[in-house]
């Protein structure tokens, strides 16, 4: 773990041959950022947009292949109704305002999570449109975890397996993985959580079994590409053994 305000990194300080293939981010701290400034919580979410797209630009410049962001969880429905409405409309506004920009930069946008009746039809329509528009892009893929929960994902995978009539003895890890929301996406090499919290909050709990974790004290609206690069520099200093032992 490290303190992001102290350790930031520039692009040329990274080993471009040892990048994580997939970085996942829990974008936390918008509410606290707003509270510190005597602003409504929604102002923190608005400020987080600049952080998100600076990080996306950094990921593109770095040549990352996969980026997953935790945009709206299945638990977020428990927040005050006004904040939920704001988040849904705000994410829709970002989709409408930014998808052309992402498309021009060769970014593919995808969504992971439940597409159920909780989602307003307009939001779902814009999600599908963004996916279709960017489907053939070959640069960075951004997976937006929206109406997403790690436990819900596993439950949905198990339901699909049971419905397919698979015998219990034929169920293994590869079969479960094949029924997750995005089975073609590699597991995250690196998970970053901002705001000084040290938990996953139901994020990709199947996929992060061997991910490296970096926790930053920076609140999400203040997070920038230099902090992303700092987390990757930390990742590059670690030895990943996947349950084995380090080479002598």
PDB file of N, CA and C in Angstrom, residues 81-120:
ATOM      1  N   UNK A  81     -33.093   8.305  -2.860  1.00  0.00           N
ATOM      2  CA  UNK A  81     -33.675   8.252  -4.197  1.00  0.00           C
ATOM      3  C   UNK A  81     -33.153   9.364  -5.101  1.00  0.00           C
ATOM      4  N   UNK A  82     -32.963  10.562  -4.545  1.00  0.00           N
ATOM      5  CA  UNK A  82     -32.464  11.671  -5.353  1.00  0.00           C
ATOM      6  C   UNK A  82     -31.068  11.418  -5.877  1.00  0.00           C
ATOM      7  N   UNK A  83     -30.215  10.820  -5.046  1.00  0.00           N
ATOM      8  CA  UNK A  83     -28.856  10.531  -5.500  1.00  0.00           C
ATOM      9  C   UNK A  83     -28.861   9.422  -6.547  1.00  0.00           C
ATOM     10  N   UNK A  84     -29.724   8.419  -6.371  1.00  0.00           N
ATOM     11  CA  UNK A  84     -29.823   7.352  -7.370  1.00  0.00           C
ATOM     12  C   UNK A  84     -30.249   7.928  -8.713  1.00  0.00           C
ATOM     13  N   UNK A  85     -31.267   8.777  -8.700  1.00  0.00           N
ATOM     14  CA  UNK A  85     -31.718   9.396  -9.951  1.00  0.00           C
ATOM     15  C   UNK A  85     -30.602  10.204 -10.593  1.00  0.00           C
ATOM     16  N   UNK A  86     -29.875  10.948  -9.761  1.00  0.00           N
ATOM     17  CA  UNK A  86     -28.769  11.740 -10.300  1.00  0.00           C
ATOM     18  C   UNK A  86     -27.728  10.841 -10.951  1.00  0.00           C
ATOM     19  N   UNK A  87     -27.344   9.760 -10.263  1.00  0.00           N
ATOM     20  CA  UNK A  87     -26.308   8.871 -10.794  1.00  0.00           C
ATOM     21  C   UNK A  87     -26.738   8.246 -12.113  1.00  0.00           C
ATOM     22  N   UNK A  88     -27.980   7.816 -12.197  1.00  0.00           N
ATOM     23  CA  UNK A  88     -28.462   7.214 -13.438  1.00  0.00           C
ATOM     24  C   UNK A  88     -28.443   8.232 -14.569  1.00  0.00           C
ATOM     25  N   UNK A  89     -28.959   9.429 -14.305  1.00  0.00           N
ATOM     26  CA  UNK A  89     -28.986  10.462 -15.337  1.00  0.00           C
ATOM     27  C   UNK A  89     -27.592  10.966 -15.670  1.00  0.00           C
ATOM     28  N   UNK A  90     -26.720  11.027 -14.643  1.00  0.00           N
ATOM     29  CA  UNK A  90     -25.355  11.499 -14.862  1.00  0.00           C
ATOM     30  C   UNK A  90     -24.583  10.522 -15.741  1.00  0.00           C
ATOM     31  N   UNK A  91     -24.728   9.242 -15.457  1.00  0.00           N
ATOM     32  CA  UNK A  91     -24.043   8.254 -16.289  1.00  0.00           C
ATOM     33  C   UNK A  91     -24.590   8.279 -17.718  1.00  0.00           C
ATOM     34  N   UNK A  92     -25.883   8.520 -17.849  1.00  0.00           N
ATOM     35  CA  UNK A  92     -26.453   8.630 -19.192  1.00  0.00           C
ATOM     36  C   UNK A  92     -25.895   9.853 -19.915  1.00  0.00           C
ATOM     37  N   UNK A  93     -25.737  10.953 -19.186  1.00  0.00           N
ATOM     38  CA  UNK A  93     -25.186  12.174 -19.778  1.00  0.00           C
ATOM     39  C   UNK A  93     -23.746  11.946 -20.251  1.00  0.00           C
ATOM     40  N   UNK A  94     -22.964  11.224 -19.446  1.00  0.00           N
ATOM     41  CA  UNK A  94     -21.588  10.921 -19.848  1.00  0.00           C
ATOM     42  C   UNK A  94     -21.588  10.082 -21.118  1.00  0.00           C
ATOM     43  N   UNK A  95     -22.467   9.087 -21.161  1.00  0.00           N
ATOM     44  CA  UNK A  95     -22.541   8.239 -22.354  1.00  0.00           C
ATOM     45  C   UNK A  95     -22.825   9.069 -23.596  1.00  0.00           C
ATOM     46  N   UNK A  96     -23.813   9.935 -23.501  1.00  0.00           N
ATOM     47  CA  UNK A  96     -24.191  10.730 -24.664  1.00  0.00           C
ATOM     48  C   UNK A  96     -23.110  11.733 -25.040  1.00  0.00           C
ATOM     49  N   UNK A  97     -22.457  12.315 -24.022  1.00  0.00           N
ATOM     50  CA  UNK A  97     -21.501  13.380 -24.290  1.00  0.00           C
ATOM     51  C   UNK A  97     -20.109  12.919 -24.650  1.00  0.00           C
ATOM     52  N   UNK A  98     -19.754  11.688 -24.283  1.00  0.00           N
ATOM     53  CA  UNK A  98     -18.373  11.255 -24.424  1.00  0.00           C
ATOM     54  C   UNK A  98     -18.154  10.075 -25.359  1.00  0.00           C
ATOM     55  N   UNK A  99     -19.217   9.385 -25.751  1.00  0.00           N
ATOM     56  CA  UNK A  99     -19.005   8.166 -26.527  1.00  0.00           C
ATOM     57  C   UNK A  99     -18.358   8.468 -27.879  1.00  0.00           C
ATOM     58  N   UNK A 100     -18.699   9.592 -28.507  1.00  0.00           N
ATOM     59  CA  UNK A 100     -18.076   9.931 -29.784  1.00  0.00           C
ATOM     60  C   UNK A 100     -16.578  10.157 -29.615  1.00  0.00           C
ATOM     61  N   UNK A 101     -16.214  10.839 -28.538  1.00  0.00           N
ATOM     62  CA  UNK A 101     -14.799  11.086 -28.236  1.00  0.00           C
ATOM     63  C   UNK A 101     -14.048   9.762 -28.030  1.00  0.00           C
ATOM     64  N   UNK A 102     -14.638   8.858 -27.269  1.00  0.00           N
ATOM     65  CA  UNK A 102     -13.998   7.568 -27.042  1.00  0.00           C
ATOM     66  C   UNK A 102     -13.903   6.772 -28.342  1.00  0.00           C
ATOM     67  N   UNK A 103     -14.947   6.825 -29.128  1.00  0.00           N
ATOM     68  CA  UNK A 103     -14.950   6.117 -30.417  1.00  0.00           C
ATOM     69  C   UNK A 103     -13.839   6.617 -31.320  1.00  0.00           C
ATOM     70  N   UNK A 104     -13.644   7.930 -31.379  1.00  0.00           N
ATOM     71  CA  UNK A 104     -12.593   8.509 -32.217  1.00  0.00           C
ATOM     72  C   UNK A 104     -11.203   8.079 -31.760  1.00  0.00           C
ATOM     73  N   UNK A 105     -11.065   7.772 -30.492  1.00  0.00           N
ATOM     74  CA  UNK A 105      -9.771   7.339 -29.958  1.00  0.00           C
ATOM     75  C   UNK A 105      -9.608   5.826 -29.991  1.00  0.00           C
ATOM     76  N   UNK A 106     -10.526   5.132 -30.626  1.00  0.00           N
ATOM     77  CA  UNK A 106     -10.400   3.686 -30.784  1.00  0.00           C
ATOM     78  C   UNK A 106     -10.743   2.879 -29.561  1.00  0.00           C
ATOM     79  N   UNK A 107     -11.520   3.467 -28.633  1.00  0.00           N
ATOM     80  CA  UNK A 107     -11.886   2.790 -27.394  1.00  0.00           C
ATOM     81  C   UNK A 107     -13.169   1.984 -27.614  1.00  0.00           C
ATOM     82  N   UNK A 108     -13.178   0.771 -27.103  1.00  0.00           N
ATOM     83  CA  UNK A 108     -14.384  -0.058 -27.097  1.00  0.00           C
ATOM     84  C   UNK A 108     -15.026   0.029 -25.725  1.00  0.00           C
ATOM     85  N   UNK A 109     -16.322   0.307 -25.693  1.00  0.00           N
ATOM     86  CA  UNK A 109     -17.060   0.445 -24.437  1.00  0.00           C
ATOM     87  C   UNK A 109     -17.986  -0.745 -24.280  1.00  0.00           C
ATOM     88  N   UNK A 110     -17.917  -1.369 -23.109  1.00  0.00           N
ATOM     89  CA  UNK A 110     -18.806  -2.487 -22.802  1.00  0.00           C
ATOM     90  C   UNK A 110     -19.334  -2.327 -21.390  1.00  0.00           C
ATOM     91  N   UNK A 111     -20.467  -2.959 -21.112  1.00  0.00           N
ATOM     92  CA  UNK A 111     -21.077  -2.886 -19.793  1.00  0.00           C
ATOM     93  C   UNK A 111     -21.211  -4.288 -19.216  1.00  0.00           C
ATOM     94  N   UNK A 112     -20.904  -4.410 -17.933  1.00  0.00           N
ATOM     95  CA  UNK A 112     -21.087  -5.670 -17.225  1.00  0.00           C
ATOM     96  C   UNK A 112     -22.001  -5.416 -16.036  1.00  0.00           C
ATOM     97  N   UNK A 113     -22.951  -6.289 -15.834  1.00  0.00           N
ATOM     98  CA  UNK A 113     -23.909  -6.135 -14.752  1.00  0.00           C
ATOM     99  C   UNK A 113     -25.270  -6.630 -15.185  1.00  0.00           C
ATOM    100  N   UNK A 114     -26.220  -6.532 -14.287  1.00  0.00           N
ATOM    101  CA  UNK A 114     -27.570  -6.981 -14.583  1.00  0.00           C
ATOM    102  C   UNK A 114     -28.324  -5.944 -15.422  1.00  0.00           C
ATOM    103  N   UNK A 115     -28.921  -6.408 -16.492  1.00  0.00           N
ATOM    104  CA  UNK A 115     -29.737  -5.523 -17.333  1.00  0.00           C
ATOM    105  C   UNK A 115     -31.199  -5.881 -17.071  1.00  0.00           C
ATOM    106  N   UNK A 116     -31.644  -5.480 -15.910  1.00  0.00           N
ATOM    107  CA  UNK A 116     -32.994  -5.854 -15.494  1.00  0.00           C
ATOM    108  C   UNK A 116     -33.908  -4.643 -15.490  1.00  0.00           C
ATOM    109  N   UNK A 117     -35.104  -4.838 -14.961  1.00  0.00           N
ATOM    110  CA  UNK A 117     -36.118  -3.801 -15.018  1.00  0.00           C
ATOM    111  C   UNK A 117     -35.819  -2.619 -14.105  1.00  0.00           C
ATOM    112  N   UNK A 118     -34.808  -2.737 -13.247  1.00  0.00           N
ATOM    113  CA  UNK A 118     -34.436  -1.597 -12.423  1.00  0.00           C
ATOM    114  C   UNK A 118     -33.849  -0.468 -13.272  1.00  0.00           C
ATOM    115  N   UNK A 119     -33.223  -0.815 -14.372  1.00  0.00           N
ATOM    116  CA  UNK A 119     -32.592   0.197 -15.212  1.00  0.00           C
ATOM    117  C   UNK A 119     -33.645   0.907 -16.061  1.00  0.00           C
ATOM    118  N   UNK A 120     -33.665   2.228 -16.032  1.00  0.00           N
ATOM    119  CA  UNK A 120     -34.603   2.957 -16.898  1.00  0.00           C
ATOM    120  C   UNK A 120     -34.345   2.617 -18.365  1.00  0.00           C
TER     121      UNK A 120
END
